PDB file of C-alpha atoms in Angstrom:
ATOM      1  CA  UNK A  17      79.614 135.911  94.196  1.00  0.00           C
ATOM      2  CA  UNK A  18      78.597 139.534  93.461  1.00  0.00           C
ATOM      3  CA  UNK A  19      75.082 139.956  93.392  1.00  0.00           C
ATOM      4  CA  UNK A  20      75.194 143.161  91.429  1.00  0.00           C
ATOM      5  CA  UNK A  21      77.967 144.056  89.446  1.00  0.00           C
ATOM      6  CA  UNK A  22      78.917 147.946  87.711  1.00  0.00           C
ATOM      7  CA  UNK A  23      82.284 147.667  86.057  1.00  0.00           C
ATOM      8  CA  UNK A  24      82.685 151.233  84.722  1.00  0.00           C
ATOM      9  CA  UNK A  25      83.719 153.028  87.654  1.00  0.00           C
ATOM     10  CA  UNK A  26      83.253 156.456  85.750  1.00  0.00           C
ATOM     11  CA  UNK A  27      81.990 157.212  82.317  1.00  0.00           C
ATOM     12  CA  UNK A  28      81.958 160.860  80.901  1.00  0.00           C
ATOM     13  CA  UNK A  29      79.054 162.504  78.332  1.00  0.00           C
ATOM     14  CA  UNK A  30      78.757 165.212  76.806  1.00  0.00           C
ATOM     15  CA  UNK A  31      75.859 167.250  77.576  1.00  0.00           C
ATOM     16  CA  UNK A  32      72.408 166.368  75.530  1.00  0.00           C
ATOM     17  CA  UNK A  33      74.123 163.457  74.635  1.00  0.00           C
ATOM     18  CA  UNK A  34      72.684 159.773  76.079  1.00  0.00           C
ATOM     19  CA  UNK A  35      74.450 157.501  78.179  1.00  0.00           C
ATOM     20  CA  UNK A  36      74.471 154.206  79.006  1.00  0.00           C
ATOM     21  CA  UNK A  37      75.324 152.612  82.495  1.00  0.00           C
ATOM     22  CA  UNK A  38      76.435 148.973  82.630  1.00  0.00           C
ATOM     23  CA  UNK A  39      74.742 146.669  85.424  1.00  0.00           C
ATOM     24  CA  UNK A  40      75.051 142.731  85.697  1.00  0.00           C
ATOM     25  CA  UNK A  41      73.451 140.739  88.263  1.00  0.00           C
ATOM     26  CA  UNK A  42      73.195 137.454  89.312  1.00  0.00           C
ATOM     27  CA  UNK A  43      70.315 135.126  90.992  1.00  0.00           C
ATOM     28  CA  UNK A  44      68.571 132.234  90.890  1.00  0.00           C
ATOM     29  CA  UNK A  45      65.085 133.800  92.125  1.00  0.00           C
ATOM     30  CA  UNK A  46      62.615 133.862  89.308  1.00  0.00           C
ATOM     31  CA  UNK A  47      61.384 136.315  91.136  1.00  0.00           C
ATOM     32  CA  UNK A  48      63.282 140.056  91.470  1.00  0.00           C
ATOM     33  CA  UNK A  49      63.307 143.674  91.374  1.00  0.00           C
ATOM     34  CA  UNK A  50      65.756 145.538  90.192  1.00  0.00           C
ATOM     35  CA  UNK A  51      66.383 148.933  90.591  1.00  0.00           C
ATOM     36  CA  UNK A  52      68.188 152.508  89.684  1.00  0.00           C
ATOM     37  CA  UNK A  53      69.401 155.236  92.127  1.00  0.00           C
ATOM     38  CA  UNK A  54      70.949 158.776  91.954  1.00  0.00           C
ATOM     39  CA  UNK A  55      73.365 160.024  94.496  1.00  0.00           C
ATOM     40  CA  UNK A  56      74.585 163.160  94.351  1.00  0.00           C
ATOM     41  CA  UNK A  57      77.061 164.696  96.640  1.00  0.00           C
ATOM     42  CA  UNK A  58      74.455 165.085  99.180  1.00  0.00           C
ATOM     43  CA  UNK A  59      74.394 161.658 100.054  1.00  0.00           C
ATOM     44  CA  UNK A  60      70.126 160.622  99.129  1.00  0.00           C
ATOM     45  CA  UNK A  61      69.735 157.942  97.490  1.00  0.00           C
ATOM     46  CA  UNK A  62      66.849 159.367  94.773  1.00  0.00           C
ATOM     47  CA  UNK A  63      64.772 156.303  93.228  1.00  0.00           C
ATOM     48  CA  UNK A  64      65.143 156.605  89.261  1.00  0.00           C
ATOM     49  CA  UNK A  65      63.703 153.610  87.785  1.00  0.00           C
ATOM     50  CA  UNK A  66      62.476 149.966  88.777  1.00  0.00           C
ATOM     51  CA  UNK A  67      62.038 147.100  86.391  1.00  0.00           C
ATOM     52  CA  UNK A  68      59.888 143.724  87.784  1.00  0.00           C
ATOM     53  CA  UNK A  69      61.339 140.354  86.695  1.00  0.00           C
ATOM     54  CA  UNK A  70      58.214 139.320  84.837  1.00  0.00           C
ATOM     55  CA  UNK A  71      57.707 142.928  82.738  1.00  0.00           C
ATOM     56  CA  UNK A  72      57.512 142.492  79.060  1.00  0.00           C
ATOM     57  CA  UNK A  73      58.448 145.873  78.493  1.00  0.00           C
ATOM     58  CA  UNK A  74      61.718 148.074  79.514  1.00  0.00           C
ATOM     59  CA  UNK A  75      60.619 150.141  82.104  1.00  0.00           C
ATOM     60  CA  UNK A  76      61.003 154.028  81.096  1.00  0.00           C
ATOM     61  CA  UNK A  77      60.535 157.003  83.175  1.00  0.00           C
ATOM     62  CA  UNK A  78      61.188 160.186  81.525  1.00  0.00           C
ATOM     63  CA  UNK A  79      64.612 160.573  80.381  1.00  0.00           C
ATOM     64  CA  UNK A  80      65.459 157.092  82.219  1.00  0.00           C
ATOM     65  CA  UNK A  81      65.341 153.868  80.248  1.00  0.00           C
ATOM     66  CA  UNK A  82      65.915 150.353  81.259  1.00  0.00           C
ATOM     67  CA  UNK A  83      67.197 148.519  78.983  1.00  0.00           C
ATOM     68  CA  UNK A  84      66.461 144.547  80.173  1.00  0.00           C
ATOM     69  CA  UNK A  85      68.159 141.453  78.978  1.00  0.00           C
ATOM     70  CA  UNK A  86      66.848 138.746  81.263  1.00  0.00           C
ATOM     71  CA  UNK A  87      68.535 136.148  79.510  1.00  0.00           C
ATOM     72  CA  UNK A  88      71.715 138.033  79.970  1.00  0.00           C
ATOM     73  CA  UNK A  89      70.881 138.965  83.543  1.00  0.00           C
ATOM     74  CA  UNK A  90      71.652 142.896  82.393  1.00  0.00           C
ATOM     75  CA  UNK A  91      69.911 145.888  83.567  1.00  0.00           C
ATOM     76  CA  UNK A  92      71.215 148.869  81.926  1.00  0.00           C
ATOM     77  CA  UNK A  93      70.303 152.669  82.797  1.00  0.00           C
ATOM     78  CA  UNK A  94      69.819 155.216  79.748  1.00  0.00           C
ATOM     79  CA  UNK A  95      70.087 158.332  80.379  1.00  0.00           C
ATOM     80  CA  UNK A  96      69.275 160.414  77.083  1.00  0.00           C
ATOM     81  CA  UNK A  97      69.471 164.397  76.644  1.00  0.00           C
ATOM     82  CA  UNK A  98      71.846 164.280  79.406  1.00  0.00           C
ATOM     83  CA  UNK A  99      72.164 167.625  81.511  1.00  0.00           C
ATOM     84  CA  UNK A 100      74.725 169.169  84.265  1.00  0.00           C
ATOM     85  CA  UNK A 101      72.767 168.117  86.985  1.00  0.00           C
ATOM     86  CA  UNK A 102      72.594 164.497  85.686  1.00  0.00           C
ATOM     87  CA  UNK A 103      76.622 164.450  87.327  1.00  0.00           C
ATOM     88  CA  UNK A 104      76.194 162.357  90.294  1.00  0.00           C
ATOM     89  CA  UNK A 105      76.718 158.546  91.754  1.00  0.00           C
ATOM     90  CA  UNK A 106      74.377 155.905  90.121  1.00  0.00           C
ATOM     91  CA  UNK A 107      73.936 152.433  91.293  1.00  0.00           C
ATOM     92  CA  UNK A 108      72.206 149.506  90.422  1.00  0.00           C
ATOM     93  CA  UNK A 109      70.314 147.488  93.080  1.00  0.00           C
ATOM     94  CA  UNK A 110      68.195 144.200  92.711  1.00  0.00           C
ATOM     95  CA  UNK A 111      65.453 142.812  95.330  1.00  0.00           C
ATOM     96  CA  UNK A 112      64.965 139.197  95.285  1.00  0.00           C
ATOM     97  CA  UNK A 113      60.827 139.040  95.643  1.00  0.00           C
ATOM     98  CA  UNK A 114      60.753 137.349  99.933  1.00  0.00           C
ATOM     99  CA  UNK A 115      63.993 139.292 100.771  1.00  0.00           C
ATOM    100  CA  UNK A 116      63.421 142.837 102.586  1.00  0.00           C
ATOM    101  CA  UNK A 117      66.551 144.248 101.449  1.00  0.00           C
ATOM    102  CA  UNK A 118      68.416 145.523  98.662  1.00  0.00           C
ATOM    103  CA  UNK A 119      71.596 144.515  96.959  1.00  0.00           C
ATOM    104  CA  UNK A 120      73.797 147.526  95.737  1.00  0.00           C
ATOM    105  CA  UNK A 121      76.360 147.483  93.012  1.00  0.00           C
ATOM    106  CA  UNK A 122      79.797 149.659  93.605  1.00  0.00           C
ATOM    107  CA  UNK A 123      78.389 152.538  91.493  1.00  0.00           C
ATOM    108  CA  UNK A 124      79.167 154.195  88.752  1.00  0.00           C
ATOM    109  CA  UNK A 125      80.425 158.105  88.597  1.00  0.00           C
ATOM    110  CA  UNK A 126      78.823 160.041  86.123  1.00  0.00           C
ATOM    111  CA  UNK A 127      80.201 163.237  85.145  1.00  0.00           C
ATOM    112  CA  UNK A 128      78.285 165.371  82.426  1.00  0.00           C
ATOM    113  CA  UNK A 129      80.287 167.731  80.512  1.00  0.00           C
ATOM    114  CA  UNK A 130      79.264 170.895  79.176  1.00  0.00           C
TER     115      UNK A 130
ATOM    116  CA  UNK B  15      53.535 163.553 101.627  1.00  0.00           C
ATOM    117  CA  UNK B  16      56.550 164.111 103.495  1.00  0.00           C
ATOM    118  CA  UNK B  17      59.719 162.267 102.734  1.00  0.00           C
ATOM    119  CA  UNK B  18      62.397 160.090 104.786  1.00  0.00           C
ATOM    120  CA  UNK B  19      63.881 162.251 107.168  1.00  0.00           C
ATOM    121  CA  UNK B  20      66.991 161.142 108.707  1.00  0.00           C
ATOM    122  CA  UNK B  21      69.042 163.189 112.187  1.00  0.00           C
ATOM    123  CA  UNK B  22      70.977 164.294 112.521  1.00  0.00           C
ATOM    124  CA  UNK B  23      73.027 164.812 109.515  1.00  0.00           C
ATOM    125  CA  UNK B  24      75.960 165.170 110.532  1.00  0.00           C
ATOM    126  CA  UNK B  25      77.790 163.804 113.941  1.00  0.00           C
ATOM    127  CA  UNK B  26      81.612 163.614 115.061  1.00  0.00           C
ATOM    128  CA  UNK B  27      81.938 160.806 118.027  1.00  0.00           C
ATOM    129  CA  UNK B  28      85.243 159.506 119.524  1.00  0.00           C
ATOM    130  CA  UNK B  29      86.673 156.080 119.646  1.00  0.00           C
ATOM    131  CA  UNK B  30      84.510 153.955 122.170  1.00  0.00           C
ATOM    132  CA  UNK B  31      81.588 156.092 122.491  1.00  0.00           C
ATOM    133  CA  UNK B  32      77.704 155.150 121.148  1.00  0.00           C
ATOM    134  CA  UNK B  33      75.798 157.238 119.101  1.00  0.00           C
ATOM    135  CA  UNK B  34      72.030 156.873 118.020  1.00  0.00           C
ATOM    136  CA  UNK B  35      70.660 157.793 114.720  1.00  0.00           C
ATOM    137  CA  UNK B  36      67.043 158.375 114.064  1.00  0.00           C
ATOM    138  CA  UNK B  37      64.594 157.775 110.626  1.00  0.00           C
ATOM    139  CA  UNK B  38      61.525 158.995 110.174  1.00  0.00           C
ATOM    140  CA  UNK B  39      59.843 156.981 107.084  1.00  0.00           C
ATOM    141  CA  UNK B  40      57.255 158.098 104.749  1.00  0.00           C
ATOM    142  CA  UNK B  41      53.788 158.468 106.322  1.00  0.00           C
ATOM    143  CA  UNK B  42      52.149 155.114 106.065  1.00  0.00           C
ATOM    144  CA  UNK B  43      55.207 153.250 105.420  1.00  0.00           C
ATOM    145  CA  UNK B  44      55.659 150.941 108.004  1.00  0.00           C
ATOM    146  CA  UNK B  45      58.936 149.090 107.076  1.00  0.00           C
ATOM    147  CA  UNK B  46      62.332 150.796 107.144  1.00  0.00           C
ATOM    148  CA  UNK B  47      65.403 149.687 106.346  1.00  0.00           C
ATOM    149  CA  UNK B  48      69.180 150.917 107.430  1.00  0.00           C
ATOM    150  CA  UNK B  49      72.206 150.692 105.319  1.00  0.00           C
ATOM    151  CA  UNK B  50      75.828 151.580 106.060  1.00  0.00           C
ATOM    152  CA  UNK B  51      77.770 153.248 102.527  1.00  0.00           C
ATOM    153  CA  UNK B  52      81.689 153.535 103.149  1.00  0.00           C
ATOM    154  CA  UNK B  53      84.506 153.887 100.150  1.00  0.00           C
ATOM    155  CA  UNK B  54      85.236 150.320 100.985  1.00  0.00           C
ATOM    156  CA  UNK B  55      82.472 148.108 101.352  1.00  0.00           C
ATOM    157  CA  UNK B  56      79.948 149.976  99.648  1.00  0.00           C
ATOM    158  CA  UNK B  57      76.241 150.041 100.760  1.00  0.00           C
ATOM    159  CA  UNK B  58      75.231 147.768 103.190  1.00  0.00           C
ATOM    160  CA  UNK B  59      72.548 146.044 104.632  1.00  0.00           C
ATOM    161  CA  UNK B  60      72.154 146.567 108.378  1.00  0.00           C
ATOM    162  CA  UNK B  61      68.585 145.477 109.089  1.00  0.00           C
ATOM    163  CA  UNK B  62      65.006 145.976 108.285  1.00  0.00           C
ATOM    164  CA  UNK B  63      61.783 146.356 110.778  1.00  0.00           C
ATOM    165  CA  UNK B  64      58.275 146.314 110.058  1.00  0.00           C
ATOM    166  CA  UNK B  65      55.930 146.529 112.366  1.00  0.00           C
ATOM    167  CA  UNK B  66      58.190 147.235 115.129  1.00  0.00           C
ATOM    168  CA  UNK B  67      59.781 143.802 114.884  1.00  0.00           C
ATOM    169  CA  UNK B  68      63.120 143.086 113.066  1.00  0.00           C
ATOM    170  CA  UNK B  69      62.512 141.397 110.144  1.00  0.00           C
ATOM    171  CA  UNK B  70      65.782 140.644 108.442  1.00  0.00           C
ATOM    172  CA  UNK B  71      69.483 140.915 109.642  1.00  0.00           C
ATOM    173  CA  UNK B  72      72.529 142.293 107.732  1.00  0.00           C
ATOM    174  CA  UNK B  73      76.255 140.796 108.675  1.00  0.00           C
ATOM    175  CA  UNK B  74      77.064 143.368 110.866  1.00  0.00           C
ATOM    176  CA  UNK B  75      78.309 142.657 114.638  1.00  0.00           C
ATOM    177  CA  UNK B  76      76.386 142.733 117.339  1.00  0.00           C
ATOM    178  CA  UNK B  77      77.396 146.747 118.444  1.00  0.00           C
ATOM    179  CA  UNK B  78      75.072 147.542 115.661  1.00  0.00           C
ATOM    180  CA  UNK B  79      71.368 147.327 116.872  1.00  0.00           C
ATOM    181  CA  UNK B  80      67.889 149.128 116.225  1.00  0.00           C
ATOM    182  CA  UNK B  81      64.636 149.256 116.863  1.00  0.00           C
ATOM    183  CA  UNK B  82      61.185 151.195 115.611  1.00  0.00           C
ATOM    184  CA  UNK B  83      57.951 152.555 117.503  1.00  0.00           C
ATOM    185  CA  UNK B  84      54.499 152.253 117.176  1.00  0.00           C
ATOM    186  CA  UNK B  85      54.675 155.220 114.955  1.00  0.00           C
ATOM    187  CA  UNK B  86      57.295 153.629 112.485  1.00  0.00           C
ATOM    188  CA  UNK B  87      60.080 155.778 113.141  1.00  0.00           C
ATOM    189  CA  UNK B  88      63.187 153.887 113.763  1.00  0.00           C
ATOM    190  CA  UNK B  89      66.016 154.025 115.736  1.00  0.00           C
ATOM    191  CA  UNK B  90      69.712 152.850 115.046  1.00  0.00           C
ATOM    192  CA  UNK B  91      72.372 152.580 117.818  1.00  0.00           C
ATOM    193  CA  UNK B  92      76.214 151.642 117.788  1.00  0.00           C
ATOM    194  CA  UNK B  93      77.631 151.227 120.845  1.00  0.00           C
ATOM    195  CA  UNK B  94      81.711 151.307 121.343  1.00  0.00           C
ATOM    196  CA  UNK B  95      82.684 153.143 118.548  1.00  0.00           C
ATOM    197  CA  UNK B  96      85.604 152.070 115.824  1.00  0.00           C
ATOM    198  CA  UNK B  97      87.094 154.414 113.174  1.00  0.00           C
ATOM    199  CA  UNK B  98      85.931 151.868 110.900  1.00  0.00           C
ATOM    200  CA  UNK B  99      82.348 152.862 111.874  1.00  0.00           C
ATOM    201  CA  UNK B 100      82.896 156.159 109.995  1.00  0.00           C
ATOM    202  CA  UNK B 101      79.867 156.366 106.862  1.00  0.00           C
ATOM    203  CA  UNK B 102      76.796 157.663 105.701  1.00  0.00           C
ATOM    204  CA  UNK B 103      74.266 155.370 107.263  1.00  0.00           C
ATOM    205  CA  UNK B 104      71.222 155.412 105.035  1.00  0.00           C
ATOM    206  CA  UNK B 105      67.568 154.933 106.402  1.00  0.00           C
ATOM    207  CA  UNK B 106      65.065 153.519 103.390  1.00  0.00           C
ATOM    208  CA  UNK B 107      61.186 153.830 103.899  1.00  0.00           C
ATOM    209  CA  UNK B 108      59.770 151.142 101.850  1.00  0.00           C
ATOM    210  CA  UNK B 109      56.507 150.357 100.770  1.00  0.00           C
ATOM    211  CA  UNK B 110      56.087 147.010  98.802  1.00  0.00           C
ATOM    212  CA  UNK B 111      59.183 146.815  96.485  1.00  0.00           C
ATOM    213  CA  UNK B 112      60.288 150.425  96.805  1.00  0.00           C
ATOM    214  CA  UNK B 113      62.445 152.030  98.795  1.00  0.00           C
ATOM    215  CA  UNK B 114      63.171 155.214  99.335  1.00  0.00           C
ATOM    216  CA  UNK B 115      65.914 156.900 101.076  1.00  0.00           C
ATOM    217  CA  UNK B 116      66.206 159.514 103.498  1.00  0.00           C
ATOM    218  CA  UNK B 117      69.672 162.132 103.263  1.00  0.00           C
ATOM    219  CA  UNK B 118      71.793 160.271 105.336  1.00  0.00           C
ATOM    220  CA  UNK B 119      73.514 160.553 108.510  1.00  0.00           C
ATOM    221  CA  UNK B 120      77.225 161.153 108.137  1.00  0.00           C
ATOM    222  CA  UNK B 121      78.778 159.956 111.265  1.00  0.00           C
ATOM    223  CA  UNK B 122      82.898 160.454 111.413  1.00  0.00           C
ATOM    224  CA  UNK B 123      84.172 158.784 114.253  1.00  0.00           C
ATOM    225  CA  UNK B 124      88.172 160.232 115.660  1.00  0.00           C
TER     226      UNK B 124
END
């Protein structure tokens, strides 16, 4: 079974609009990480946002948002005020707390419009 | 402090050769991770070292190996190239639960 799943394979916003980015996961650890990433077309992976298992509160940083639903095992990103150079590859990623790697989603392709 | 760096960025190999890419992590980092990305599979796990000692194993075969020094750089090597080996192979420098990544190696194999 898919660890991590992103089913919009592309999602379009207008600019200074917000977005949201779907991401599922699955696990029986009570204990995990999971995790936001920005790839442009230069191929880094830039760290967005991280939200712990056991945080009360949706993890923000800046313009990012996680919105968490543990019971529905959902992690989405917001992205609000959205700008050009938001237009990139984002994917979802979870750690399970005693693993040492990451599990990736398929990504989702943003494209901001002006 | 500086961030991941990852050479070369770019390499074109032929069918049956080995290549070796190198990672640099984050001053004071001493785990890194590698991942292979491709249109098909998505981003992969390779392996992870700390401390100069593989910790963790992805399912790839056994062409695909790596190591890391004292000073936590780390090396990846694939020996007897396929075209299927053609990606961006991703180095992550990770501290606790973070990682972050380096730019990538882009390796096209003809």
């Amino acid at each position: 079974a898919q660890k991590i799943t992103q089913t919009q394979p592309g999602m379009f916003v207008q600019e200074k609009e917000a977005v949201t980015l779907d991401c599922t996961y699955d696990t029986s650890d009570p204990s995990y990480g999971l995790f936001w990433y920005k790839q442009p077309s230069s191929g880094e992976m830039i760290f967005l946002i991280y939200q712990g298992s056991y945080d009360q509160q949706n993890a923000t940083e800046g313009r990012y948002s996680l919105n968490f639903q543990k019971a529905r095992k959902s992690a989405n990103l917001v992205i609000s005020a959205s700008q050009l150079g938001d237009s990139a590859m984002y994917f979802c990623a979870m750690r399970e707390i005693g693993a040492n790697n990451l599990f990736f989603g398929t990504g989702t392709r943003l494209t901001v419009i002006p | 402090k500086a961030g991941v760096t990852q050479t070369p960025r770019y390499l074109i190999k032929t069918r049956g050769q080995q290549v070796t890419l190198s990672c640099s992590p984050i001053s004071g980092h001493r785990s890194v991770s590698w991942y292979q990305q491709t249109p098909g599979q998505g981003l992969q796990f390779l392996f992870e070292y700390f401390s100069e000692t593989q910790r963790n194993k992805g399912n790839f075969p056994g062409r695909f190996s790596g190591r890391q020094f004292s000073n936590s750089r780390s090396e990846m090597n694939v020996s007897t190239l396929e075209l299927g080996d053609s990606a961006l192979y991703l180095c992550a420098s990770q501290e606790g639960v973070f990682a972050f990544f380096g730019q990538g190696t882009r390796l096209t194999v003809v």
